[in-house]
GROMACS .gro file of C-alpha atoms in nm:
model
  197
    1MET     CA    1  12.078  -3.663  -6.613
    2ALA     CA    2  12.086  -4.034  -6.700
    3GLU     CA    3  12.331  -4.095  -6.415
    4GLN     CA    4  12.093  -3.930  -6.168
    5LYS     CA    5  11.801  -4.139  -6.289
    6SER     CA    6  11.998  -4.464  -6.263
    7SER     CA    7  12.129  -4.374  -5.916
    8ASN     CA    8  11.773  -4.291  -5.803
    9ASP     CA    9  11.652  -4.626  -5.943
   10ASN     CA   10  11.936  -4.806  -5.764
   11ASN     CA   11  11.853  -4.628  -5.438
   12LYS     CA   12  11.485  -4.721  -5.466
   13LEU     CA   13  11.571  -5.085  -5.547
   14LEU     CA   14  11.806  -5.101  -5.248
   15ALA     CA   15  11.537  -4.960  -5.018
   16ILE     CA   16  11.279  -5.213  -5.142
   17LEU     CA   17  11.521  -5.503  -5.092
   18LEU     CA   18  11.600  -5.386  -4.739
   19PHE     CA   19  11.232  -5.363  -4.652
   20LEU     CA   20  11.164  -5.712  -4.793
   21GLY     CA   21  11.463  -5.861  -4.609
   22ALA     CA   22  11.354  -5.705  -4.282
   23GLY     CA   23  10.999  -5.831  -4.333
   24ILE     CA   24  11.117  -6.186  -4.399
   25LEU     CA   25  11.337  -6.179  -4.089
   26VAL     CA   26  11.047  -6.058  -3.878
   27LEU     CA   27  10.817  -6.332  -4.009
   28MET     CA   28  11.080  -6.599  -3.953
   29SER     CA   29  11.144  -6.486  -3.599
   30LEU     CA   30  10.771  -6.475  -3.522
   31GLY     CA   31  10.721  -6.825  -3.657
   32ASN     CA   32  11.021  -6.966  -3.466
   33ASP     CA   33  10.935  -6.791  -3.140
   34ASN     CA   34  10.571  -6.905  -3.149
   35ALA     CA   35  10.672  -7.264  -3.225
   36LYS     CA   36  10.934  -7.278  -2.946
   37SER     CA   37  10.745  -7.112  -2.668
   38GLY     CA   38  10.422  -6.926  -2.654
   39GLY     CA   39  10.519  -6.735  -2.341
   40GLN     CA   40  10.591  -6.381  -2.242
   41ALA     CA   41  10.967  -6.410  -2.318
   42SER     CA   42  10.905  -6.470  -2.687
   43VAL     CA   43  10.684  -6.160  -2.707
   44LYS     CA   44  10.959  -5.945  -2.550
   45LYS     CA   45  11.222  -6.086  -2.790
   46THR     CA   46  10.994  -6.021  -3.084
   47GLU     CA   47  10.928  -5.662  -2.977
   48LYS     CA   48  11.299  -5.600  -2.921
   49PHE     CA   49  11.382  -5.748  -3.261
   50GLU     CA   50  11.110  -5.545  -3.430
   51LYS     CA   51  11.239  -5.225  -3.269
   52SER     CA   52  11.594  -5.289  -3.384
   53VAL     CA   53  11.478  -5.375  -3.739
   54ASN     CA   54  11.258  -5.066  -3.751
   55LYS     CA   55  11.542  -4.849  -3.626
   56HIS     CA   56  11.777  -4.993  -3.887
   57LEU     CA   57  11.522  -4.942  -4.164
   58MET     CA   58  11.455  -4.588  -4.052
   59LEU     CA   59  11.827  -4.499  -4.052
   60THR     CA   60  11.878  -4.659  -4.391
   61ASN     CA   61  11.580  -4.472  -4.532
   62GLU     CA   62  11.713  -4.143  -4.393
   63LYS     CA   63  12.055  -4.204  -4.552
   64ILE     CA   64  11.897  -4.282  -4.887
   65GLU     CA   65  11.677  -3.972  -4.868
   66PHE     CA   66  11.971  -3.754  -4.767
   67GLU     CA   67  12.180  -3.882  -5.058
   68ARG     CA   68  11.891  -3.825  -5.301
   69ARG     CA   69  11.844  -3.465  -5.184
   70ARG     CA   70  12.216  -3.397  -5.200
   71LEU     CA   71  12.229  -3.517  -5.560
   72GLU     CA   72  11.925  -3.305  -5.649
   73ILE     CA   73  12.082  -2.994  -5.503
   74GLU     CA   74  12.415  -3.056  -5.676
   75ASN     CA   75  12.244  -3.109  -6.009
   76ALA     CA   76  12.030  -2.798  -5.962
   77ALA     CA   77  12.337  -2.590  -5.882
   78GLY     CA   78  12.525  -2.741  -6.175
   79ALA     CA   79  12.848  -2.798  -5.982
   80ASP     CA   80  13.002  -2.964  -5.683
   81PHE     CA   81  12.970  -2.766  -5.359
   82ASN     CA   82  13.323  -2.848  -5.255
   83SER     CA   83  13.475  -2.672  -5.556
   84THR     CA   84  13.554  -2.301  -5.550
   85LYS     CA   85  13.545  -2.050  -5.829
   86ALA     CA   86  13.756  -1.739  -5.865
   87GLN     CA   87  13.554  -1.422  -5.838
   88THR     CA   88  13.638  -1.100  -6.012
   89THR     CA   89  13.748  -0.810  -5.797
   90TYR     CA   90  13.612  -0.460  -5.801
   91ASN     CA   91  13.778  -0.247  -6.066
   92PRO     CA   92  13.686   0.121  -6.052
   93GLN     CA   93  13.647   0.292  -6.385
   94ASP     CA   94  13.946   0.483  -6.511
   95SER     CA   95  13.909   0.851  -6.433
   96GLY     CA   96  14.201   0.946  -6.655
   97LEU     CA   97  14.386   1.130  -6.377
   98ASP     CA   98  14.663   0.988  -6.160
   99LEU     CA   99  14.640   1.176  -5.832
  100SER     CA  100  14.893   0.958  -5.650
  101ASN     CA  101  15.255   1.050  -5.584
  102ASP     CA  102  15.526   0.950  -5.826
  103SER     CA  103  15.475   0.576  -5.837
  104LYS     CA  104  15.835   0.504  -5.944
  105ALA     CA  105  15.980   0.689  -5.645
  106ALA     CA  106  15.739   0.515  -5.406
  107GLU     CA  107  15.824   0.178  -5.561
  108VAL     CA  108  16.200   0.237  -5.521
  109ALA     CA  109  16.150   0.350  -5.160
  110ASN     CA  110  15.947   0.036  -5.085
  111ILE     CA  111  16.213  -0.186  -5.242
  112LEU     CA  112  16.480  -0.021  -5.028
  113GLY     CA  113  16.262  -0.062  -4.720
  114ARG     CA  114  16.219   0.312  -4.671
  115GLY     CA  115  15.864   0.346  -4.797
  116GLU     CA  116  15.557   0.405  -4.591
  117ARG     CA  117  15.521   0.135  -4.330
  118LYS     CA  118  15.168   0.045  -4.251
  119GLU     CA  119  15.084  -0.024  -3.891
  120GLY     CA  120  15.042  -0.392  -3.818
  121GLU     CA  121  15.248  -0.492  -4.121
  122PRO     CA  122  15.438  -0.812  -4.048
  123LEU     CA  123  15.811  -0.772  -4.015
  124ASN     CA  124  16.059  -1.006  -4.175
  125PRO     CA  125  16.328  -1.168  -3.953
  126HIS     CA  126  16.593  -0.916  -4.060
  127ASP     CA  127  16.373  -0.624  -3.952
  128VAL     CA  128  16.297  -0.791  -3.618
  129ILE     CA  129  16.668  -0.843  -3.544
  130GLN     CA  130  16.755  -0.486  -3.647
  131LYS     CA  131  16.477  -0.350  -3.428
  132GLU     CA  132  16.599  -0.551  -3.128
  133LEU     CA  133  16.960  -0.435  -3.185
  134PHE     CA  134  16.846  -0.074  -3.214
  135ASN     CA  135  16.642  -0.102  -2.893
  136ALA     CA  136  16.937  -0.259  -2.710
  137GLN     CA  137  17.167   0.020  -2.833
  138GLN     CA  138  16.917   0.287  -2.727
  139GLU     CA  139  16.883   0.123  -2.384
  140GLU     CA  140  17.261   0.114  -2.344
  141GLN     CA  141  17.294   0.482  -2.441
  142TYR     CA  142  17.016   0.575  -2.201
  143SER     CA  143  17.177   0.373  -1.922
  144GLU     CA  144  17.517   0.535  -1.983
  145ALA     CA  145  17.365   0.884  -1.988
  146TYR     CA  146  17.177   0.807  -1.664
  147LYS     CA  147  17.497   0.687  -1.494
  148LYS     CA  148  17.689   0.999  -1.604
  149GLU     CA  149  17.419   1.231  -1.477
  150TYR     CA  150  17.391   1.040  -1.149
  151ALA     CA  151  17.771   1.058  -1.101
  152ARG     CA  152  17.772   1.431  -1.182
  153GLN     CA  153  17.500   1.496  -0.924
  154PHE     CA  154  17.681   1.278  -0.667
  155VAL     CA  155  18.007   1.473  -0.714
  156GLU     CA  156  17.818   1.804  -0.697
  157ASN     CA  157  17.637   1.703  -0.376
  158ALA     CA  158  17.966   1.587  -0.224
  159ARG     CA  159  18.129   1.923  -0.316
  160ARG     CA  160  17.840   2.105  -0.147
  161GLY     CA  161  17.893   1.882   0.153
  162GLY     CA  162  18.259   1.985   0.166
  163TYR     CA  163  18.429   1.695  -0.013
  164LYS     CA  164  18.606   1.660  -0.343
  165VAL     CA  165  18.520   1.317  -0.490
  166TYR     CA  166  18.709   1.143  -0.769
  167LEU     CA  167  18.542   0.860  -0.960
  168ASP     CA  168  18.694   0.596  -1.189
  169GLU     CA  169  18.562   0.499  -1.537
  170ASN     CA  170  18.308   0.260  -1.379
  171TYR     CA  171  18.168   0.543  -1.164
  172ARG     CA  172  18.314   0.404  -0.843
  173VAL     CA  173  18.462   0.633  -0.580
  174LYS     CA  174  18.838   0.641  -0.621
  175GLN     CA  175  18.933   0.917  -0.381
  176VAL     CA  176  18.767   1.164  -0.141
  177ILE     CA  177  18.934   1.484  -0.027
  178PRO     CA  178  18.769   1.714   0.232
  179LEU     CA  179  18.744   2.077   0.113
  180ASN     CA  180  18.679   2.245   0.450
  181ARG     CA  181  19.018   2.171   0.594
  182GLN     CA  182  19.096   2.287   0.933
  183PRO     CA  183  19.452   2.392   0.996
  184GLY     CA  184  19.673   2.086   1.026
  185SER     CA  185  19.416   1.847   0.881
  186THR     CA  186  19.527   1.669   0.565
  187ASP     CA  187  19.279   1.383   0.560
  188ILE     CA  188  19.229   1.207   0.228
  189PHE     CA  189  18.983   0.919   0.207
  190ASN     CA  190  19.004   0.616  -0.021
  191SER     CA  191  18.710   0.426  -0.173
  192HIS     CA  192  18.653   0.233   0.151
  193GLY     CA  193  18.616   0.550   0.357
  194ASP     CA  194  18.948   0.502   0.535
  195ALA     CA  195  19.153   0.813   0.599
  196ILE     CA  196  19.486   0.826   0.418
  197ARG     CA  197  19.755   1.036   0.594
   0.00000   0.00000   0.00000
């Protein structure tokens, strides 16, 4: 409380000194300007000087008032506004019954990474890499299954069209044999479509 009173007294003293200094400067400038020239230019300089002094005094007064109010508010609150205090959390009263699942089993599952995963839960780098590897493996299996099915349908369509088609392990045509042979025709086609005799 004593500190606040002394700081208020210091602030008031500073404001009074500033006002007195500004007043002396104004009087000195008026006396000098009138002695040098009594014309219009000296009046404009005096007005300009008075405006700048008034502006300076007004800003200084506002700063002093702001500081005084800030100190009053801090003292009224009893603490600094920049500090934070821990607040207690809500603790429901004990009902005496534990309606949750076996907490030990859930804890072990969470430790092993097999517990319930909440949506939007951040993944650690290991989980991200494993997820990407799994997705790549699934994509590769899907792609391989698609290629096999496409090759099977291609061979079936060729058989319906009257050709026996042999494919290699990369699903490329290795050999084509016509099924509807006419007597004397023994045409066999290679992968380029050329007849082999």
